Each structure stands twice: as C-alpha cells, then as structure tokens.
Amino acid sequence: MPLRAEPLLSERSVRGRRGVRYPRPARLPADHELPAHLRRRALRLPELSELDVVRHYTRLSQKNFGVDTHFIPLGSCTMKYNPKLNDRLSFLPGFQNLHPLTTQEALQGILELFFELEKWLCELCGMDAFTLQPAAGAHGELAGILIARAYHRSRKESARVEVLIPDSAHGTNPASAALGGFTVIPIRSNTRGRVDLEDFKSKLGPRTALVMLTVPNTLGLFEDEILEIARLGHEAGALLYLDGANLNALMGILKPGELGFDLLHLNLHKTFSIPHGGGGPGGGPLGVRKSLEDFLPMPRVVREKGAYRLRENSKKTIGRIRSFFGNVGALVRAYAYIRSLGGTGLRQVSETAVLHANYLRVRLRKEFPSFVDEPCMHECVLQAVGPSWNGVKTQDVAKRLLDFGFYAPTIYFPLIVPEALMIEPTETESKQTLDEFIEAMRQIAQEAQSCPERLRAAPHHTHVRRVDEVQAARKPNLRWGRGEGGGGL
Ligand SMILES: *Cc1c(COP(=O)(O)O)cnc(C)c1O
C-alpha cells in the first residue's frame, strides 16, 4: 500500500518542465509542421520530467494483474505462462523488420515458417489445410461461417440458413453466425451438461448449414456423443464446425478431424502461449478438410520447385479477411512454442492441464461443488450455492480472491450454470500455487459463514476497490482528470 495518496500526473505538473529536449536539426523540411488550422492551441497536458513519467507508468503497471505477476485461473481463455523464448524469437530482426511488400525472394524465411506452422496445425488437428490470417478466435469463426455459406451456395443449397449452437456456447459463436447472415438455433444441454441429443435431432434438417460445437465444451466436459452427432449432422447435409478454443485439453491426445469436424478455428493466443489480454494481437487460424480448401482466404503459401510462393487466385475463395498475412508476431511465437515442445511436449501440456483442473475440482468439491460432478478436462465449472453462502454471490468470491493475490476465475459463464465459477488452472502453474489457491478458496467459503459482509465489500487490499460495474458499463467515464466528469490519471 502507498504511504500517501499518489498525486495525479496533472497535480505534479510544473509549468515549463520538460522530459527531454532534443536539439533541433539544422535543416528542417519545409513541411515539418502540421498546418496551423489543424493544430490545437491549448492541449493542457501535464508538464513533467521524464523520471516523473517513468515512475507514473511503472507504478500503474504494478497495480495490474498479469500472468507474469499473478495466477490467472480464467476459464475458457487459457491464461498460461508465455515462455520468454517465444518473444525473443519473434523479436529477431529478420522477422521484426520484414516488410510485407518486399519481394517474395526476401520473404522466403517467413513463408517457410507459415508453411511449416500450417503443417503442424494440420497434424495436431487432423485437418488438410489452414489459413493463418484470422486475427483472433471470433475472426476465425467468421471466416469459417463465410466458408460454410460459400460451400452450400456452390452446391446450390442456399436454403441452408440455420446454424445449430448449444446453449452453453461462447457468445462469439452465435454472433459470428448472425454476422454471416445465418439464423441461430440454440440446442439445449442435458442434465449432464452435454448436447441434448433429442433436442438436436428435432432441430436438425434441410435448413441446417452448420452444427457449431465446442469440444470439450465450456463446462470442461467431453461431448461423449460427438460421433453420433457428427453422423447425424452429415447425414442431414450439414457441416460440422469446432470452436477449438479448448484445444489445450486435446493436443497429442485426440485429433478433432477424426471426430468428424469439417472445419475448426484455434486460438493461438490461448493454447499456443501468446501474450493476450486487452484485445490482442492474437491468432485464430482456421483449419478445413480437403473438400473446403478451395474456399480458404487468399493468399495461400505454396511450395514449388523448392521455393515458397504466395498463391493469390482461386475461383472459390471467400476473399481476403485480413491485411497481409495475419498477426505475424503471434504466428512466430506459436511456431516457436510448438517446435520447442514437439509432439510429446504438447501432449504433456494437455495431460498436465487436465490433471490440474481435476486436482482443483476434487479438492474444492466440498466447498464448491461442480455443476456436473464428473471428471473434467482442462477446466471445471464450480458453483457457490446453498444456505452456507448467506446470500454471498459468485461475484463476491471473485472480488475477495483479488485480496489473496489471485486473479478472478471466469464467472457467470457458461450462462446455463447459476453462480458459475469457471476455473482453468493450466499446465504452467506449480502444485504449490494450486494449493495456495485452494487454501484461499476454502477460507473464502469459511468467511461466507463467519463474516459475509467482508466478502460483499471485497476487495479490500487492491488499489481500486469495488467498482460499480453497472454504472461503468452504462455511463463510462473516459475523460482525463480528477473531479466532475474526469476519470483521473
Ligand atoms: C476465447 C473464446 C472464443 C473467442 O476467441 P477470441 O480470440 O477471444 O475472439 C470463442 N470460443 C471460446 C470457447 C473461447 O474460449
């Protein structure tokens, strides 16, 4: 805790104080300044020394939670440790300074990396081709949806306008389907947290374009009737799409292609350890079966006579979905991650991730029962319900965890679970950390009985206390400065 209230940058401001002043070059180009009418006269920015600014931003960064400082058991989003090796490799000047408009001869190195990365992803997923362009999971979904649309149109099956999506799905699934012009038909989950087969059958038909599933699903459970679902879906003429955000449970253990999926996206920034949060930059490659390959976005990397080339034309392509080649820095990191672990290492990642989730699930069983009390995969969905909770909500548990130095799990998701806490420990945490987390969770369950008020007012030890989230969403205050209408910097 700070000993005294920290002044705002504006309060430290001293007129005329500067950080650095570089000498003016002897000769300035004639147009070195913006025309006067485009310039604002009074910016009223704080005037500070370089040291003031460095301290301010360093302190701000220390108030934050990140994987490099805290355990982030955020379910669905796989916040694992991002090995520094991957950063180092992506910062190599040959990658970092490469211009996307340079000649294809000069691009040979990065094209080879793309080509090899695509092959690795195909091998891991049992797919025939990948596009590396999508910048995130939701972007991969949209590419997949557009491919499904183009595929059905090419077969003169334009009446297929519906996408079936389980009610436990991530919100991006229905959003992507709707954006692609489809009607979303929700499928009910059964009491075991899986797709209700009868409900699925009743909604499947000649209007179904796509069945969009998540395996393991957002409850961290394996969809154990998947072979039957795939058979029925194909029989009805639909394509089967996998939201592959949960690949962290499957690597080296199971290839989604062998379950019958026709197309899938991955989240490189989740499974393949690319730093994420705050919106990117990530990677959401889309993999497809041979029969869909011609629909992939252009350009594609091909190898001819020992050299790599970008193929730009294809009759059936859905077109470009991203400038240049995608988030190249993210792709280099994913490639480095895969190559440094190899096939055996990746399998070990998934096995350990599953083991850790089950360890937490079982050791927390008494205080936080699972929504479905069965072995889970890489994440578990627990609940804070029952009379012993004294009206304390999951939200309060999440806030109190911050006081113990843990980031909050995903809460109130999936939507079908009341008072849900979705916990994904990942493979990169040690047993000590998991035990400390379990201890904190148990203490919180105790506090719900002995002093529920403390939980309702949590967090108590963070720089920012409980915020009014409804107000923050409805009336966001984004202005700089303290006082009326100001957010404070
Ligand atoms: C994260 C996630 C998405 C969306 O991925 P983004 O990269 O955030 O766009 C979709 N589905 C599931 C299950 C996810 O966990």
Short mmCIF file of C-alpha atoms and ligand atoms in Angstrom, two decimals, residues 75-78 135-141 168-173 214 216-218 243-246 265-270 276 282-284 379 413 422 424, ligand 1:
data_model
loop_
_atom_site.label_atom_id
_atom_site.label_comp_id
_atom_site.label_asym_id
_atom_site.label_seq_id
_atom_site.Cartn_x
_atom_site.Cartn_y
_atom_site.Cartn_z
CA GLY A 75 -11.73 -20.35 -17.56
CA SER A 76 -12.18 -20.56 -21.33
CA CYS A 77 -9.40 -18.08 -22.02
CA THR A 78 -6.35 -20.23 -21.14
CA ALA A 135 -6.52 -12.28 -36.03
CA ALA A 136 -8.50 -13.90 -33.19
CA GLY A 137 -10.89 -16.72 -32.40
CA ALA A 138 -14.00 -14.79 -33.33
CA HIS A 139 -12.36 -13.77 -36.61
CA GLY A 140 -11.60 -17.44 -37.37
CA GLU A 141 -15.23 -18.26 -36.63
CA SER A 168 -23.57 -23.43 -23.35
CA ALA A 169 -21.56 -21.91 -26.23
CA HIS A 170 -19.29 -18.89 -26.06
CA GLY A 171 -21.11 -15.73 -27.15
CA THR A 172 -18.91 -15.28 -30.20
CA ASN A 173 -20.44 -18.40 -31.82
CA THR A 214 -17.12 -26.73 -28.61
CA PRO A 216 -14.51 -30.11 -24.65
CA ASN A 217 -17.47 -27.83 -24.13
CA THR A 218 -17.49 -24.70 -21.99
CA ASP A 243 -14.80 -23.98 -31.78
CA GLY A 244 -11.25 -25.09 -31.00
CA ALA A 245 -10.57 -22.58 -28.23
CA ASN A 246 -10.31 -25.54 -25.85
CA HIS A 265 -10.53 -22.49 -35.53
CA LEU A 266 -7.79 -22.40 -32.91
CA ASN A 267 -6.87 -19.61 -30.53
CA LEU A 268 -3.10 -19.32 -30.78
CA HIS A 269 -3.14 -16.74 -28.01
CA LYS A 270 -4.72 -19.28 -25.66
CA HIS A 276 -3.00 -11.72 -24.65
CA GLY A 282 -3.76 -12.83 -31.26
CA GLY A 283 -4.20 -15.51 -33.87
CA GLY A 284 -7.27 -17.53 -34.85
CA GLU A 379 -11.25 -26.65 -16.83
CA PHE A 413 -20.36 -18.34 -17.61
CA MET A 422 -15.19 -21.42 -14.32
CA GLU A 424 -8.84 -23.20 -15.73
C1 LIG B 1 -11.96 -17.16 -26.33
C2 LIG B 1 -13.01 -17.95 -26.94
C3 LIG B 1 -13.60 -17.56 -28.16
C4 LIG B 1 -13.28 -16.26 -28.85
O1 LIG B 1 -11.93 -16.10 -29.15
P1 LIG B 1 -11.27 -14.64 -29.27
O2 LIG B 1 -9.87 -14.95 -29.64
O3 LIG B 1 -11.42 -14.00 -27.94
O4 LIG B 1 -12.01 -13.91 -30.34
C5 LIG B 1 -14.54 -18.40 -28.71
N1 LIG B 1 -14.92 -19.53 -28.09
C6 LIG B 1 -14.40 -19.93 -26.91
C7 LIG B 1 -14.86 -21.21 -26.29
C8 LIG B 1 -13.43 -19.15 -26.30
O5 LIG B 1 -12.92 -19.53 -25.12
#
